Coordinates of C-alpha atoms and ligand atoms in Angstrom, one line a residue:
M208 CA -29.4 -89.7 -152.2
E209 CA -30.7 -88.4 -155.5
C210 CA -28.9 -88.2 -158.8
G211 CA -29.3 -85.0 -160.6
E212 CA -27.5 -82.5 -162.8
G213 CA -24.8 -80.5 -161.0
E214 CA -25.7 -82.3 -157.8
R215 CA -22.8 -82.1 -155.2
P216 CA -22.6 -84.3 -152.2
D217 CA -22.8 -82.5 -148.8
V218 CA -19.2 -82.0 -147.8
S219 CA -20.0 -82.1 -144.1
V220 CA -21.1 -85.7 -144.3
M221 CA -18.6 -86.7 -146.9
K222 CA -15.5 -87.2 -144.8
T223 CA -14.4 -90.1 -146.9
P224 CA -11.5 -92.0 -145.3
E225 CA -10.0 -92.8 -148.7
Y226 CA -9.1 -90.4 -151.4
I227 CA -11.6 -90.8 -154.2
P228 CA -9.8 -90.0 -157.4
R229 CA -10.9 -87.3 -159.8
R230 CA -12.0 -88.5 -163.2
S231 CA -12.5 -86.4 -166.2
A232 CA -16.0 -84.9 -166.5
S233 CA -18.2 -87.7 -167.7
T234 CA -21.2 -87.4 -169.9
E235 CA -22.3 -90.9 -168.8
K236 CA -24.3 -89.3 -166.0
D237 CA -26.1 -92.4 -164.8
A238 CA -23.0 -94.6 -164.5
H239 CA -21.2 -91.8 -162.8
C240 CA -24.0 -91.2 -160.5
Y241 CA -24.2 -94.9 -159.4
I242 CA -20.5 -95.0 -158.9
K243 CA -20.8 -91.9 -156.7
M244 CA -23.6 -93.5 -154.7
L245 CA -21.4 -96.6 -154.2
Y246 CA -18.6 -94.4 -153.0
V247 CA -20.9 -92.6 -150.5
L248 CA -22.1 -96.0 -149.3
L249 CA -18.5 -97.3 -148.9
A250 CA -17.4 -94.1 -147.3
A251 CA -20.1 -94.4 -144.7
V252 CA -19.1 -97.9 -144.0
F253 CA -15.4 -97.0 -143.7
L254 CA -16.2 -93.9 -141.7
T255 CA -17.4 -95.9 -138.7
T256 CA -14.1 -97.8 -138.4
L257 CA -11.5 -95.4 -139.8
T258 CA -12.3 -92.1 -138.2
F259 CA -8.6 -91.2 -138.0
S260 CA -8.2 -90.4 -141.7
L261 CA -10.2 -87.6 -143.2
P262 CA -9.2 -86.9 -146.7
L263 CA -11.7 -85.2 -148.9
N264 CA -12.0 -85.5 -152.6
Q265 CA -11.0 -82.3 -154.4
D266 CA -14.2 -82.7 -156.5
Y267 CA -16.2 -82.0 -153.4
H268 CA -14.5 -78.6 -152.9
G269 CA -15.8 -77.7 -156.4
E270 CA -12.6 -75.9 -157.1
A271 CA -10.9 -75.7 -160.5
E272 CA -7.1 -76.1 -160.4
T273 CA -5.0 -73.3 -161.8
P274 CA -3.1 -74.9 -164.6
L275 CA 0.7 -74.8 -164.6
R276 CA 2.0 -72.2 -167.0
F277 CA 5.4 -70.7 -168.1
N278 CA 6.0 -67.2 -166.6
S279 CA 5.5 -64.2 -168.8
D280 CA 9.3 -64.1 -169.3
G281 CA 9.1 -67.6 -170.7
T282 CA 10.7 -69.5 -167.7
F283 CA 9.4 -72.4 -165.6
Q284 CA 11.4 -73.7 -162.6
I285 CA 10.9 -76.9 -160.6
S286 CA 12.4 -77.5 -157.2
I287 CA 12.7 -81.2 -156.3
F288 CA 12.7 -82.3 -152.6
E289 CA 13.3 -86.0 -152.1
D290 CA 13.8 -88.4 -149.3
L291 CA 12.4 -86.0 -146.7
H292 CA 11.8 -89.0 -144.3
F293 CA 9.6 -87.1 -141.9
G294 CA 8.2 -88.9 -138.8
E295 CA 11.1 -90.9 -137.5
N296 CA 11.1 -91.9 -133.9
A297 CA 8.3 -89.5 -132.7
W298 CA 8.8 -91.0 -129.2
E299 CA 12.3 -89.6 -128.8
Q300 CA 13.5 -86.1 -128.8
W301 CA 15.7 -86.4 -131.9
G302 CA 12.8 -87.5 -134.2
P303 CA 10.7 -84.3 -134.1
Q304 CA 13.9 -82.2 -133.9
Q305 CA 15.1 -83.8 -137.1
D306 CA 11.8 -82.9 -138.9
V307 CA 12.3 -79.2 -137.8
K308 CA 15.7 -79.3 -139.5
T309 CA 14.2 -80.8 -142.6
A310 CA 11.6 -78.1 -142.8
A311 CA 14.5 -75.6 -142.5
V312 CA 16.2 -77.1 -145.5
M313 CA 13.0 -76.6 -147.5
N314 CA 12.7 -73.0 -146.3
A315 CA 16.3 -72.2 -147.1
V316 CA 16.1 -73.6 -150.6
L317 CA 12.8 -71.8 -151.3
D318 CA 14.1 -68.5 -150.0
A319 CA 17.0 -68.8 -152.5
E320 CA 15.0 -70.1 -155.5
S321 CA 11.8 -69.1 -157.2
P322 CA 10.1 -72.3 -158.5
Q323 CA 6.7 -72.4 -160.1
L324 CA 6.3 -76.1 -159.0
V325 CA 7.7 -78.2 -156.2
V326 CA 8.1 -81.9 -156.8
L327 CA 8.2 -84.2 -153.7
N328 CA 10.0 -87.2 -155.2
G329 CA 9.2 -89.9 -152.8
D330 CA 9.9 -91.1 -149.2
L331 CA 8.1 -88.2 -147.8
I332 CA 7.6 -90.1 -144.5
T333 CA 9.5 -92.9 -142.9
G334 CA 6.4 -95.2 -142.7
E335 CA 7.9 -97.9 -140.5
N336 CA 8.1 -95.5 -137.6
T337 CA 4.6 -94.2 -137.8
F338 CA 1.4 -94.8 -135.8
L339 CA -1.8 -95.9 -137.5
E340 CA -3.9 -93.1 -136.1
N341 CA -1.8 -90.2 -137.3
S342 CA 0.7 -91.5 -139.9
T343 CA -0.3 -89.1 -142.7
T344 CA -0.5 -86.0 -140.6
Y345 CA 3.2 -85.4 -141.3
I346 CA 2.0 -84.2 -144.7
D347 CA 0.9 -81.0 -142.9
Q348 CA 4.4 -80.3 -141.7
I349 CA 5.9 -81.2 -145.1
V350 CA 3.7 -78.9 -147.1
A351 CA 3.7 -76.0 -144.7
P352 CA 6.6 -74.2 -146.4
L353 CA 4.8 -74.6 -149.7
V354 CA 1.4 -73.5 -148.5
Q355 CA 3.1 -70.5 -146.9
R356 CA 4.5 -69.5 -150.3
D357 CA 1.3 -70.5 -152.2
L358 CA 3.3 -73.0 -154.3
P359 CA 1.7 -75.9 -156.1
W360 CA 3.4 -79.2 -155.6
A361 CA 3.2 -82.7 -157.1
S362 CA 4.4 -85.9 -155.4
T363 CA 5.6 -89.4 -156.3
Y364 CA 5.6 -91.9 -153.5
G365 CA 8.6 -93.9 -152.4
N366 CA 9.1 -97.3 -150.7
H367 CA 9.0 -95.8 -147.2
D368 CA 5.6 -94.2 -147.9
S369 CA 4.0 -97.7 -147.8
D370 CA 4.1 -99.7 -144.6
F371 CA 1.9 -101.5 -142.1
N372 CA 0.7 -98.2 -140.6
I373 CA 0.7 -95.9 -143.6
S374 CA -0.8 -96.1 -147.1
R375 CA -0.1 -94.2 -150.3
R376 CA -3.9 -93.7 -150.8
N377 CA -4.2 -92.0 -147.4
I378 CA -1.1 -89.9 -148.0
L379 CA -2.8 -88.7 -151.3
G380 CA -6.0 -88.0 -149.4
R381 CA -4.1 -85.9 -146.9
E382 CA -2.4 -84.0 -149.6
R383 CA -5.7 -83.4 -151.4
L384 CA -7.0 -81.5 -148.4
Y385 CA -4.8 -78.7 -149.8
P386 CA -5.9 -76.9 -153.0
N387 CA -2.2 -76.5 -154.0
A388 CA -1.7 -80.3 -154.2
R389 CA -1.4 -81.4 -157.8
T390 CA -0.6 -85.0 -156.9
S391 CA -3.1 -87.3 -158.5
Q392 CA -3.9 -90.9 -159.5
M393 CA -4.8 -91.8 -163.1
V394 CA -4.3 -95.6 -163.1
F395 CA -6.6 -97.8 -161.0
G396 CA -5.3 -101.3 -161.2
E397 CA -5.0 -103.2 -158.0
D398 CA -1.2 -103.4 -158.4
S399 CA -0.7 -100.0 -160.1
G400 CA 0.4 -98.0 -157.1
V401 CA -1.1 -94.6 -156.6
S402 CA 1.1 -91.6 -157.8
N403 CA 0.8 -92.3 -161.5
Y404 CA -0.4 -89.2 -163.4
Y405 CA 0.7 -86.4 -165.6
L406 CA 0.5 -82.6 -165.5
P407 CA 0.4 -80.4 -168.6
V408 CA 2.3 -77.1 -168.5
Y409 CA 1.0 -74.3 -170.8
P410 CA 2.9 -71.6 -172.6
S411 CA 3.5 -68.1 -171.4
D412 CA 1.4 -66.6 -174.2
G413 CA -1.8 -67.9 -172.7
G414 CA -2.1 -70.7 -175.3
S415 CA -4.4 -73.6 -174.4
E416 CA -2.1 -76.4 -175.9
P417 CA 0.4 -77.8 -173.4
C418 CA 4.1 -77.2 -174.4
L419 CA 5.5 -79.5 -171.7
L420 CA 4.2 -82.7 -170.0
L421 CA 5.3 -83.8 -166.5
W422 CA 5.0 -87.5 -165.9
F423 CA 4.9 -88.9 -162.4
F424 CA 5.3 -92.7 -161.8
D425 CA 4.9 -94.8 -158.7
S426 CA 7.7 -97.3 -158.2
R427 CA 5.9 -98.7 -155.2
G428 CA 7.9 -100.8 -152.7
G429 CA 7.7 -101.0 -148.9
F430 CA 5.0 -103.0 -147.3
L431 CA 1.3 -103.5 -147.7
Y432 CA -1.0 -101.5 -145.5
Q433 CA -2.5 -103.3 -142.5
Q434 CA -1.6 -106.7 -143.9
T435 CA 0.5 -109.5 -142.5
D436 CA 1.3 -113.0 -143.6
E437 CA 0.6 -116.3 -141.7
R438 CA 3.8 -115.6 -139.7
S439 CA 2.6 -112.1 -138.7
Q440 CA 5.2 -110.6 -140.9
R441 CA 4.6 -107.5 -143.0
I442 CA 4.1 -108.2 -146.7
D443 CA 6.5 -106.8 -149.3
Q444 CA 5.0 -104.7 -152.1
P445 CA 6.8 -105.0 -155.5
N446 CA 9.3 -102.1 -156.1
W447 CA 9.0 -101.3 -159.8
V448 CA 6.6 -99.4 -162.0
D449 CA 3.8 -101.8 -162.8
H450 CA 3.1 -102.9 -166.4
S451 CA -0.5 -101.5 -166.2
V452 CA 1.2 -98.1 -165.7
V453 CA 3.5 -98.7 -168.6
D454 CA 0.5 -99.4 -170.8
W455 CA -1.4 -96.4 -169.6
F456 CA 1.7 -94.2 -170.2
Q457 CA 2.3 -95.3 -173.7
K458 CA -1.4 -95.0 -174.7
T459 CA -1.8 -91.6 -173.0
R460 CA 1.5 -90.2 -174.4
D461 CA 0.5 -91.3 -177.9
S462 CA -3.0 -90.0 -177.7
L463 CA -1.8 -86.6 -176.4
N464 CA 0.8 -86.3 -179.2
A465 CA -1.9 -87.3 -181.7
Q466 CA -4.4 -84.8 -180.3
F467 CA -1.9 -81.9 -180.5
N468 CA -0.3 -83.3 -183.7
R469 CA 3.2 -82.9 -182.3
T470 CA 5.7 -84.4 -179.9
I471 CA 5.2 -82.6 -176.7
P472 CA 8.5 -82.3 -174.8
S473 CA 8.4 -84.1 -171.4
L474 CA 10.1 -84.8 -168.1
A475 CA 9.5 -87.7 -165.8
F476 CA 9.7 -88.3 -162.0
V477 CA 10.0 -91.6 -160.3
H478 CA 11.3 -92.4 -156.8
I479 CA 13.4 -95.5 -157.5
P480 CA 15.7 -95.4 -160.5
T481 CA 15.6 -98.1 -163.1
N482 CA 18.4 -100.6 -163.7
A483 CA 19.6 -98.4 -166.6
S484 CA 21.1 -96.0 -164.0
R485 CA 22.9 -98.8 -162.3
A486 CA 24.1 -100.3 -165.6
L487 CA 25.5 -96.8 -166.7
Q488 CA 27.2 -96.4 -163.3
L489 CA 28.8 -99.9 -163.3
G490 CA 29.4 -100.1 -167.1
V491 CA 30.3 -96.8 -168.7
G492 CA 31.0 -95.2 -165.3
V493 CA 30.2 -91.8 -163.8
D494 CA 32.9 -89.2 -164.6
P495 CA 33.1 -86.4 -162.0
Y496 CA 34.1 -83.9 -164.8
T497 CA 31.4 -84.8 -167.3
E498 CA 28.6 -86.1 -164.9
P499 CA 29.3 -83.9 -161.9
G500 CA 27.7 -85.1 -158.7
I501 CA 28.2 -87.3 -155.7
D502 CA 28.6 -91.0 -156.7
E503 CA 28.9 -92.9 -153.5
D504 CA 26.0 -95.4 -153.7
T505 CA 27.8 -98.1 -155.7
P506 CA 26.1 -100.2 -156.9
L507 CA 22.9 -98.2 -156.9
A508 CA 19.7 -99.7 -155.5
G509 CA 17.2 -99.7 -158.2
Q510 CA 13.7 -101.0 -159.2
A511 CA 13.3 -104.8 -158.8
Q512 CA 16.2 -105.0 -156.3
G513 CA 15.4 -107.8 -153.8
W514 CA 13.1 -109.5 -156.2
C515 CA 13.8 -112.6 -158.2
A516 CA 13.0 -113.1 -161.8
D517 CA 10.1 -115.5 -160.8
G518 CA 8.4 -112.7 -158.9
T519 CA 9.2 -113.8 -155.4
S520 CA 10.8 -111.3 -153.0
D521 CA 14.1 -112.3 -151.7
S522 CA 16.9 -110.0 -150.5
D523 CA 19.4 -112.4 -152.1
C524 CA 18.1 -111.6 -155.5
E525 CA 20.0 -108.6 -156.7
Y526 CA 17.7 -107.7 -159.6
G527 CA 14.7 -109.4 -160.9
G528 CA 14.4 -107.5 -164.2
Q529 CA 10.7 -106.5 -163.7
D530 CA 11.4 -102.9 -164.7
L531 CA 12.3 -103.8 -168.2
P532 CA 9.0 -102.7 -169.8
F533 CA 9.2 -99.4 -168.0
M534 CA 12.8 -98.8 -169.1
K535 CA 11.9 -99.6 -172.7
A536 CA 9.0 -97.3 -172.6
L537 CA 11.1 -94.4 -171.3
A538 CA 13.9 -95.1 -173.8
S539 CA 11.4 -95.1 -176.7
T540 CA 9.5 -91.9 -175.8
P541 CA 10.3 -89.1 -178.2
G542 CA 10.7 -85.8 -176.5
L543 CA 11.3 -87.2 -173.1
L544 CA 14.3 -85.1 -172.0
A545 CA 15.0 -86.3 -168.5
V546 CA 13.9 -88.7 -165.8
F547 CA 14.5 -87.6 -162.2
S548 CA 14.9 -90.2 -159.5
A549 CA 15.7 -90.2 -155.8
H550 CA 16.1 -93.2 -153.3
D551 CA 19.9 -93.4 -153.5
H552 CA 20.9 -90.6 -151.2
G553 CA 24.5 -90.9 -152.2
A554 CA 23.9 -90.3 -156.0
T555 CA 23.3 -86.8 -157.3
W556 CA 24.5 -86.9 -161.0
C557 CA 22.9 -86.8 -164.4
F558 CA 23.8 -89.2 -167.1
K559 CA 22.9 -89.1 -170.7
W560 CA 21.7 -92.5 -171.7
N561 CA 22.6 -92.9 -175.4
E562 CA 24.2 -96.3 -175.5
T563 CA 23.2 -99.9 -175.6
L564 CA 24.1 -101.2 -172.1
P565 CA 25.4 -104.6 -171.4
G566 CA 22.5 -107.1 -171.1
M567 CA 20.1 -104.7 -172.6
H568 CA 18.8 -105.1 -176.1
F569 CA 17.8 -101.5 -176.7
S570 CA 19.6 -98.2 -176.3
G571 CA 18.7 -95.0 -174.7
N572 CA 17.6 -92.2 -177.1
G573 CA 19.8 -89.6 -175.4
L574 CA 17.4 -89.0 -172.5
N575 CA 19.1 -87.9 -169.2
L576 CA 18.8 -90.0 -166.1
C577 CA 19.2 -87.7 -163.1
F578 CA 19.3 -87.9 -159.3
G579 CA 18.4 -85.0 -157.1
Q580 CA 19.8 -84.3 -153.6
H581 CA 18.8 -85.9 -150.3
S582 CA 16.6 -83.2 -148.8
G583 CA 15.7 -84.7 -145.4
Y584 CA 17.6 -85.2 -142.1
G585 CA 15.9 -88.6 -141.9
G586 CA 17.1 -91.6 -143.8
Y587 CA 20.7 -92.7 -144.3
G588 CA 23.7 -90.6 -145.1
S589 CA 25.1 -87.2 -144.1
W590 CA 25.7 -85.7 -147.5
S591 CA 24.8 -82.0 -147.5
R592 CA 21.0 -81.6 -147.7
G593 CA 19.6 -79.8 -150.7
S594 CA 17.3 -79.7 -153.7
R595 CA 17.8 -80.1 -157.4
Q596 CA 16.5 -77.3 -159.5
V597 CA 15.2 -77.8 -163.0
F598 CA 15.1 -74.6 -165.0
L599 CA 13.3 -74.4 -168.3
T600 CA 12.7 -71.7 -170.8
E601 CA 10.4 -71.9 -173.8
A602 CA 13.4 -71.1 -176.0
L603 CA 15.6 -73.8 -174.5
L604 CA 12.8 -76.3 -174.6
A605 CA 12.5 -75.7 -178.4
E606 CA 16.2 -76.9 -178.5
N607 CA 15.5 -79.8 -176.1
E608 CA 17.8 -78.2 -173.5
I609 CA 17.4 -78.0 -169.7
D610 CA 19.5 -76.1 -167.1
T611 CA 19.8 -77.8 -163.8
W612 CA 21.7 -77.3 -160.5
I613 CA 21.6 -78.3 -156.9
R614 CA 20.9 -75.7 -154.3
L615 CA 22.3 -76.9 -150.9
E616 CA 21.0 -75.9 -147.5
S617 CA 24.1 -73.8 -147.0
G618 CA 23.1 -71.6 -150.0
D619 CA 25.9 -73.0 -152.2
V620 CA 25.1 -74.1 -155.7
V621 CA 26.8 -77.3 -157.0
S622 CA 26.5 -79.6 -160.1
S623 CA 25.2 -76.8 -162.3
V624 CA 25.0 -78.2 -165.9
T625 CA 23.1 -77.8 -169.1
L626 CA 21.5 -81.0 -170.4
N627 CA 22.0 -80.3 -174.1
A628 CA 23.2 -82.3 -177.1
T629 CA 26.8 -82.3 -175.8
Y630 CA 26.0 -83.2 -172.2
G631 CA 28.3 -86.1 -171.3
L632 CA 31.1 -84.5 -173.4
D633 CA 31.1 -81.0 -171.9
R634 CA 33.5 -80.6 -168.9
Y635 CA 32.4 -79.1 -165.6
S636 CA 34.1 -78.7 -162.2
P637 CA 33.5 -81.8 -160.0
T638 CA 31.0 -81.5 -157.1
P639 CA 32.6 -81.2 -153.7
D640 CA 31.8 -84.1 -151.4
T641 CA 30.4 -82.1 -148.5
H642 CA 28.5 -83.4 -145.4
T643 CA 26.5 -81.9 -142.6
Ligands
NAG985 C1 1.6 -89.3 -133.7 O1 1.3 -90.0 -132.6 C2 2.4 -90.4 -131.8 C3 2.0 -91.3 -130.7 O2 1.0 -90.8 -130.0 C4 3.0 -89.1 -131.3 O3 4.2 -89.3 -130.5 C5 3.4 -88.2 -132.5 O4 3.9 -86.9 -132.0 C6 2.2 -88.0 -133.4 N1 2.7 -87.3 -134.6 C7 2.1 -86.3 -135.1 C8 2.6 -85.7 -136.4 O5 1.1 -85.8 -134.6
NAG986 C1 1.1 -99.2 -135.7 O1 0.3 -98.3 -135.0 C2 -0.2 -98.8 -133.8 C3 -1.2 -97.9 -133.2 O2 -0.6 -96.7 -132.9 C4 1.0 -99.1 -132.9 O3 0.5 -99.6 -131.7 C5 1.9 -100.1 -133.5 O4 3.1 -100.2 -132.8 C6 2.3 -99.6 -134.9 N1 2.9 -100.7 -135.6 C7 4.1 -100.6 -136.2 C8 4.6 -101.8 -136.9 O5 4.7 -99.6 -136.2
NAG987 C1 0.0 -82.3 -188.4 O1 1.3 -81.7 -188.6 C2 1.9 -81.9 -189.8 C3 3.2 -81.1 -189.9 O2 3.9 -81.4 -188.7 C4 1.0 -81.3 -190.9 O3 1.5 -81.6 -192.2 C5 -0.4 -81.9 -190.8 O4 -1.3 -81.3 -191.7 C6 -1.0 -81.8 -189.4 N1 -2.2 -82.5 -189.3 C7 -3.3 -81.9 -188.8 C8 -4.5 -82.7 -188.7 O5 -3.3 -80.7 -188.4
NAG988 C1 21.1 -104.4 -165.2 O1 22.3 -103.8 -164.7 C2 23.4 -104.6 -164.7 C3 24.6 -103.8 -164.2 O2 24.4 -103.6 -162.8 C4 23.7 -105.1 -166.1 O3 24.8 -106.0 -166.1 C5 22.5 -105.8 -166.6 O4 22.7 -106.1 -168.0 C6 21.3 -104.9 -166.6 N1 20.1 -105.6 -167.1 C7 19.1 -105.0 -167.6 C8 18.0 -105.9 -168.1 O5 19.0 -103.8 -167.7
NAG989 C1 25.9 -77.3 -173.9 O1 26.1 -76.6 -172.7 C2 27.5 -76.4 -172.4 C3 27.5 -75.6 -171.1 O2 26.8 -74.5 -171.1 C4 28.2 -75.6 -173.5 O3 29.5 -75.5 -173.1 C5 28.0 -76.4 -174.8 O4 28.6 -75.6 -175.8 C6 26.6 -76.6 -175.1 N1 26.5 -77.5 -176.3 C7 25.7 -77.1 -177.3 C8 25.6 -78.1 -178.4 O5 25.1 -76.1 -177.3
NAG990 C1 27.1 -91.0 -175.9 O1 27.6 -90.2 -174.8 C2 29.0 -90.4 -174.5 C3 29.3 -89.6 -173.4 O2 28.6 -90.0 -172.2 C4 29.8 -90.1 -175.7 O3 31.2 -90.3 -175.5 C5 29.4 -90.8 -177.0 O4 30.0 -90.3 -178.1 C6 27.9 -90.7 -177.2 N1 27.5 -91.6 -178.2 C7 26.6 -91.3 -179.1 C8 26.2 -92.3 -180.1 O5 26.1 -90.2 -179.2

């Protein structure tokens, strides 16, 4: 192949088995070109053995993404689906039936709400139940309700999205077959995970400076793809946000704020909550009147659970502390208004983290730690399925305020709160503990 200006590889022969991440347009044409040649070579090698996976790089479509922008009325809404757990027990009737019910949850929520972005906050697929040859094709079912409505979406991956027969990279590749996918990868260390990236959101007036940043973090977990140890057991993958990602986050955050000469307000999404949520739950305690929501996963399962302080995985180790750098980074990020997690299906509250917690030598800066609602019929628990809505307006954002509520499959709205300066003191009606 030749390396030339504007040269595009032939898509028909470029069915790369692995997603090749987009990088910012590079002026270092030669280096870029050789890397590309290497990719093509690698792709050709992989193609002969891995014909079952067929993700294409968005670059090769030559399409520019439509940036996210506030509506002309100054609003921007996000619907979060989490713990969808598609693909359980394909060999029994109830597995595929359960997926149909989960898609119905998504359709019911999206018929009632009008988001500009959907976040799939991890555990899209129950990887331990999937087959090597078609494990990522569940993505097609998951995104069908979004494609039908022409909605952009952005994913974080959860612990169940990595297993012997499924990999995060291949899920990303499958997602990127769709132009509406905004899921990406911006950190490329061997242990960084995959779904680490940010998305800028632009103002309604057509301005070209972002007025909101959405950060997506990969808390990893689950098992390594197609690897076993000497006893033929699957190999655990660490379940916290890697330090390479923390470094990238801090550098990128600081350089964006410097570039635009202001603190850009932000939200973050990560599948597994940090120990801060657990420490708030067990220490200060979740009050059903001031932090309305279900609080039935006690204690919460968080990052670094099942890992010891020395870095070995052991279910007897309750908490290894490896999420400390990530927690510190979150707590010291000015303008970060809320972090949305999933993973604990029985937790749906938001808590304002403003205190020094026992055992922690730093305090939260008032950022809100929120859970969403279990959206899938797969995975544990029978709490009513639903989806957290995050509603922003340009005016509220200027005051560091967010409105948020949970839309249940039934159509009911619960846990509707304003995350403002007095959240944690304001009284709300408790969330009913309903099940399906
Ligand atoms: C994946 O393959 C399995 C085994 O052949 C099959 O039962 C299942 O329906 C397939 N899943 C999808 C989404 O095609
Ligand atoms: C992985 O997929 C292969 C091929 O479909 C299947 O035979 C095997 O049972 C799966 N392994 C696991 C651990 O699910
Ligand atoms: C950055 O913003 C401050 C006020 O917030 C202003 O004083 C300063 O001149 C700005 N710097 C640049 C380079 O625009
Ligand atoms: C982690 O949470 C526990 C409460 O479950 C708390 O006692 C401990 O101090 C916390 N540690 C850190 C480092 O956050
Ligand atoms: C925060 O929102 C609640 C609920 O809307 C409201 O009662 C309270 O007055 C607000 N606090 C501030 C400081 O605006
Ligand atoms: C932190 O929030 C709690 C309510 O969750 C409130 O009682 C306390 O006054 C707040 N502390 C500070 C320093 O703002």
